[in-house]
Amino acid sequence: MSRLNAAPKMLCTPREQLTNPTQSQQHAGQLESFYIKRSIAYRLHLSTTLPIMAFVTAWVLSACLISVQAAAVTTESYNLRPFQINLTERVPRMLHLIRETRLPEKPEYPSLNDTAGISLDVLKSLRQQWLDDFEWDREQASMNRYDGKVVQHSTLTWIVSIISSPMSRAFRSISSIKSRRNPMLFR
Amino acid sequence: MLNHGWPGSFLEFVPTIMPLTEAATTTTGGNVSFHVVVPSLPGFAFSSAPPANWTTIDTARVYNTLMTKVLGYEKFAVFGTDWGSAPSYSLYESYNQSTRVAHFAFIPFLPIPRAQFEEQNITLNSSLLEFEQQQTEAWSATGNAYLLLQNTKASMFNSL
């Protein structure tokens, strides 16, 4: 997360947009061109951040969900079903792997601290925390408090949590979705 | 709709969800509360890997359909941070009949290299701009190895 914080931010802050319209327009143009320029990188990034989670996904889907319909569909379909996270039976293997992982006894480049990657001390303490304090069932119950749905789209499947506000009028539409019993298919 | 970043997950929004759904008052005295929809971005926790040619623009398209036609929200606001800014930005750009408001905590915006400043007639005329340019250069020099690796060696990660 700290790496993310160190990543570049927008050049143009809101205050500057107010006080310097010419500059802000220029930056808006840059922003737009950035998105165009970066679209290929975005595509690649997207297709490459997923492998890590693809494993988890395949795991979860096979463990506790649905058989994915592999048929090629020309019109897009969206099928909502309830989703509950249930990875409990996989946790012992995960903890076994964490416990059995051999870490170096001492850091290779102690003078570089964490500029050369995560420090060994931090990694060790995280492992210890995972082994001693981590309670998956508690975490899982916490995540399952929300109304999880799996959206089975014709191309991909994703998870969405829909949390209705009891205060808001649009509540009706959510209730009606919950009560639908048949998969929703539409163009 | 709240779109999380990388390397995060939908859990980023756990502290935010309930306050958004509760009754609140705007600065002008209006009553406000929200339904909250939190997707797990394609390729992130529990969501499947999209096809190789999938883009964040495709993500915006299916999110818009999900929101408008499946969940029945004719209009909605989107929040994006980090990676989640990309589909959020596309939602606002391409589906602004339904995506009426966009809010970003962090748009991953890479300024052009300093070498191109002159030809594009750009001057960094504040210490903030200079600082941010330096941050970018530092990140490009020593902080983005993960990005390059994931951009160019996707199959390796898939085998881990």
XYZ file of C-alpha atoms in Angstrom:
347
model
C 0.000 0.000 0.000
C 2.822 2.376 0.769
C 4.046 1.855 -2.784
C 0.708 2.995 -4.028
C 0.941 6.141 -1.982
C 4.278 6.882 -3.573
C 2.848 6.526 -7.079
C 2.341 9.678 -9.126
C -0.707 11.767 -8.618
C -2.543 14.085 -10.927
C -0.524 17.106 -11.832
C -3.473 19.399 -11.536
C -4.998 19.829 -8.137
C -8.548 21.115 -7.776
C -7.270 24.408 -6.359
C -5.172 24.989 -9.459
C -8.093 24.181 -11.675
C -9.976 27.005 -10.077
C -7.202 29.563 -10.241
C -5.608 28.685 -13.553
C -8.131 27.657 -16.182
C -5.612 27.575 -19.021
C -3.385 25.250 -17.131
C -6.243 23.082 -16.040
C -7.459 22.758 -19.614
C -3.998 21.767 -20.621
C -3.910 19.178 -17.908
C -7.346 17.917 -18.822
C -5.984 17.357 -22.320
C -3.008 15.569 -20.880
C -5.251 13.441 -18.784
C -7.308 12.462 -21.783
C -4.277 11.675 -23.884
C -2.861 9.754 -20.990
C -5.822 7.494 -20.985
C -5.542 6.982 -24.692
C -1.810 6.381 -24.518
C -2.140 4.147 -21.560
C -5.014 2.085 -22.835
C -2.694 -0.628 -24.106
C -0.802 -0.633 -20.854
C -4.106 -0.760 -19.034
C -5.187 -3.696 -21.082
C -1.966 -5.492 -20.326
C -2.043 -4.554 -16.688
C -5.584 -5.816 -16.412
C -4.772 -9.054 -18.092
C -1.809 -9.533 -15.818
C -3.035 -8.546 -12.396
C -5.675 -11.155 -12.763
C -3.600 -14.326 -12.783
C -3.027 -14.109 -9.055
C -6.685 -13.835 -8.368
C -7.638 -16.140 -11.196
C -6.279 -18.963 -9.135
C -8.376 -17.929 -6.167
C -11.361 -17.459 -8.389
C -11.159 -20.847 -10.013
C -10.716 -22.250 -6.582
C -13.737 -20.528 -5.145
C -15.964 -21.128 -8.084
C -15.232 -24.805 -8.057
C -15.418 -25.046 -4.304
C -18.597 -23.283 -3.529
C -20.323 -21.834 -6.503
C -21.490 -22.762 -9.905
C -20.537 -24.532 -13.033
C -19.664 -21.809 -15.469
C -21.547 -21.961 -18.706
C -18.866 -22.029 -21.366
C -21.161 -21.627 -24.340
C -20.329 -18.770 -26.667
C -23.033 -16.156 -26.360
C -23.516 -13.428 -28.903
C -25.784 -11.259 -26.776
C -24.588 -10.334 -23.335
C -26.365 -11.975 -20.485
C -26.253 -11.101 -16.805
C -27.276 -13.668 -14.281
C -27.290 -12.752 -10.584
C -27.044 -15.370 -7.895
C -26.376 -15.167 -4.181
C -22.727 -15.455 -3.227
C -21.224 -16.441 0.081
C -17.507 -16.745 0.652
C -16.589 -20.167 1.916
C -12.902 -20.965 1.899
C -12.748 -22.586 5.313
C -11.666 -25.994 4.133
C -8.768 -24.474 2.185
C -7.264 -22.642 5.135
C -5.239 -25.507 6.657
C -3.282 -25.958 3.421
C -2.621 -22.245 3.201
C -1.367 -22.114 6.781
C 0.752 -25.184 6.132
C 2.431 -23.449 3.188
C 3.033 -20.325 5.245
C 4.490 -22.332 8.095
C 6.758 -24.403 5.873
C 8.095 -21.537 3.778
C 11.797 -21.134 4.426
C 12.903 -17.548 4.782
C 16.529 -16.424 4.968
C 17.912 -16.078 8.473
C 19.264 -12.617 7.838
C 18.672 -9.997 5.172
C 21.002 -9.988 2.178
C 21.204 -6.184 1.922
C 20.382 -4.797 5.369
C 21.688 -1.326 4.529
C 19.085 -0.910 1.801
C 16.172 -1.418 4.218
C 12.916 -1.710 2.307
C 14.074 0.190 -0.765
C 15.110 -3.141 -2.271
C 11.797 -4.817 -1.503
C 9.944 -5.920 1.613
C 12.279 -6.211 4.574
C 12.848 -9.631 6.026
C 11.781 -8.509 9.498
C 8.459 -7.285 8.188
C 7.918 -10.464 6.223
C 8.699 -12.610 9.255
C 6.384 -10.644 11.476
C 3.608 -10.891 8.915
C 4.071 -14.623 8.758
C 3.944 -14.880 12.524
C 0.843 -12.754 12.614
C -0.798 -14.957 10.011
C 0.064 -18.126 11.915
C -0.801 -16.853 15.410
C -3.514 -14.254 15.148
C -5.324 -14.792 11.883
C -8.817 -16.206 12.242
C -10.175 -16.925 8.841
C -13.670 -17.871 9.974
C -14.050 -14.530 11.710
C -12.823 -12.649 8.644
C -15.072 -14.672 6.407
C -18.123 -14.056 8.548
C -17.290 -10.367 8.497
C -17.168 -10.343 4.689
C -20.355 -12.362 4.394
C -22.301 -9.721 6.310
C -22.799 -7.955 3.016
C -25.224 -8.992 0.354
C -22.869 -10.693 -2.055
C -23.892 -11.595 -5.559
C -22.085 -13.377 -8.278
C -22.748 -11.797 -11.634
C -22.447 -14.403 -14.296
C -21.896 -12.474 -17.472
C -21.541 -14.087 -20.872
C -17.822 -13.265 -20.928
C -16.745 -13.140 -17.314
C -17.988 -13.726 -13.830
C -17.564 -11.212 -11.095
C -18.628 -10.565 -7.579
C -20.556 -7.559 -6.439
C -21.854 -6.518 -3.060
C -25.088 -4.581 -3.096
C -25.830 -2.790 0.120
C -29.232 -1.187 0.220
C -29.925 1.886 2.212
C -33.151 1.544 4.185
C -33.446 5.323 3.845
C -33.480 5.530 0.086
C -36.434 5.229 -2.267
C -34.633 3.116 -4.823
C -34.866 0.308 -2.313
C -37.812 -1.082 -4.240
C -35.721 -2.028 -7.236
C -33.275 -3.951 -5.104
C -36.043 -5.796 -3.322
C -37.566 -6.812 -6.594
C -34.262 -8.204 -7.764
C -33.856 -10.207 -4.623
C -37.269 -11.752 -5.129
C -36.654 -12.821 -8.698
C -36.304 -16.525 -8.906
C -35.270 -16.953 -12.517
C -31.957 -15.987 -14.012
C -32.108 -12.671 -15.764
C -31.355 -12.767 -19.433
C -31.692 -9.823 -21.687
C -30.024 -8.199 -24.630
C -20.603 2.284 -7.227
C -17.259 2.061 -5.480
C -14.293 0.710 -7.446
C -11.259 -0.395 -5.481
C -7.615 -0.223 -6.499
C -4.570 -2.423 -6.924
C -3.365 -4.385 -5.034
C -6.490 -4.029 -2.955
C -9.931 -5.541 -2.995
C -13.544 -4.725 -2.249
C -12.534 -4.792 1.428
C -11.135 -1.282 0.968
C -14.680 0.001 1.291
C -15.798 -1.840 4.408
C -15.412 1.270 6.612
C -17.279 3.383 4.067
C -20.323 1.298 3.275
C -22.495 1.704 6.330
C -21.988 5.460 6.742
C -23.031 5.901 3.118
C -26.233 3.950 3.623
C -27.247 5.822 6.756
C -29.367 8.930 6.725
C -27.253 12.053 6.477
C -27.683 15.726 5.760
C -25.915 17.632 3.005
C -24.299 21.015 3.577
C -27.422 22.614 2.098
C -29.698 20.762 4.457
C -30.972 18.060 2.123
C -31.491 14.506 3.251
C -29.227 11.996 1.609
C -28.335 8.336 1.801
C -27.042 5.863 -0.723
C -27.345 2.339 -1.955
C -23.820 1.080 -2.334
C -22.646 -1.297 -5.017
C -19.129 -2.660 -4.631
C -17.797 -4.822 -7.439
C -14.706 -6.930 -7.180
C -12.872 -5.802 -10.313
C -12.292 -8.379 -13.064
C -9.267 -10.468 -12.175
C -9.432 -9.510 -8.487
C -10.744 -11.494 -5.531
C -13.442 -13.990 -6.512
C -13.999 -12.364 -9.918
C -12.897 -14.252 -12.978
C -10.064 -13.509 -15.340
C -11.300 -11.553 -18.336
C -10.234 -12.570 -21.840
C -6.851 -11.323 -23.050
C -8.370 -8.579 -25.178
C -10.575 -7.227 -22.389
C -10.046 -3.589 -21.472
C -11.146 -1.381 -18.621
C -13.521 0.179 -21.151
C -15.243 -3.198 -21.406
C -15.425 -3.276 -17.637
C -17.163 0.103 -17.676
C -19.620 -1.153 -20.285
C -20.705 -4.211 -18.328
C -20.807 -2.219 -15.098
C -23.097 0.317 -16.703
C -25.428 -2.420 -17.912
C -25.331 -4.062 -14.519
C -26.251 -0.822 -12.798
C -28.935 0.370 -15.200
C -30.583 -2.726 -16.606
C -29.946 -5.407 -14.022
C -30.054 -3.440 -10.774
C -32.400 -0.733 -12.017
C -30.459 2.426 -11.215
C -31.173 4.906 -13.976
C -28.558 7.281 -12.567
C -25.697 6.663 -10.259
C -22.440 8.089 -8.962
C -19.132 6.298 -9.245
C -16.082 6.459 -7.052
C -12.719 5.171 -8.213
C -9.330 4.881 -6.636
C -6.107 3.738 -8.255
C -6.874 0.953 -10.723
C -10.575 1.339 -10.055
C -10.261 4.852 -11.475
C -9.855 3.437 -14.978
C -13.307 1.820 -15.364
C -14.791 4.637 -13.258
C -13.338 7.234 -15.597
C -14.664 5.300 -18.600
C -18.104 5.093 -17.012
C -18.216 8.842 -16.641
C -16.744 9.460 -20.063
C -18.791 6.990 -22.085
C -22.000 6.489 -20.099
C -22.716 9.912 -18.689
C -26.445 9.537 -19.177
C -26.385 7.134 -16.254
C -23.065 7.910 -14.559
C -23.896 11.417 -13.443
C -21.149 11.947 -10.910
C -17.592 10.685 -10.685
C -15.264 11.079 -7.743
C -11.660 9.980 -7.651
C -9.278 9.615 -4.758
C -6.336 8.724 -6.936
C -6.199 8.683 -10.715
C -3.087 6.860 -11.871
C -1.904 9.694 -14.034
C 1.572 9.506 -15.496
C 2.858 12.891 -16.646
C 4.962 13.032 -19.776
C 8.739 12.735 -19.477
C 10.642 15.887 -18.684
C 12.420 15.622 -22.026
C 9.152 16.416 -23.804
C 8.354 19.529 -21.774
C 10.010 21.929 -24.182
C 8.379 20.637 -27.340
C 4.976 20.715 -25.631
C 5.637 24.113 -24.097
C 5.186 22.932 -20.521
C 6.711 24.665 -17.534
C 6.443 23.390 -13.984
C 5.688 26.706 -12.359
C 5.079 25.626 -8.787
C 6.948 23.643 -6.199
C 4.038 21.207 -6.024
C 4.243 20.412 -9.734
C 7.987 19.993 -9.492
C 7.607 17.727 -6.476
C 5.057 15.567 -8.241
C 7.208 15.301 -11.337
C 10.087 14.141 -9.159
C 7.830 11.598 -7.471
C 6.894 10.243 -10.859
C 10.487 10.022 -11.973
C 11.472 8.224 -8.782
C 8.608 5.795 -9.209
C 9.542 5.150 -12.831
C 13.161 4.535 -11.852
C 12.728 2.260 -8.846
C 9.068 1.725 -8.032
C 7.292 0.191 -10.999
C 9.014 -3.171 -11.417
C 5.806 -4.915 -10.342
C 3.926 -3.160 -13.135
C 6.442 -4.112 -15.815
C 6.549 -7.684 -14.601
C 2.795 -8.051 -14.622
C 2.496 -6.280 -17.966
C 5.000 -8.493 -19.703
C 4.996 -11.857 -17.905
C 1.354 -12.637 -17.241
C 1.762 -16.348 -17.818
C 4.371 -16.573 -15.133
C 1.963 -15.249 -12.535
C -0.707 -17.612 -13.764
C 1.611 -20.521 -12.992
C 2.473 -19.495 -9.452
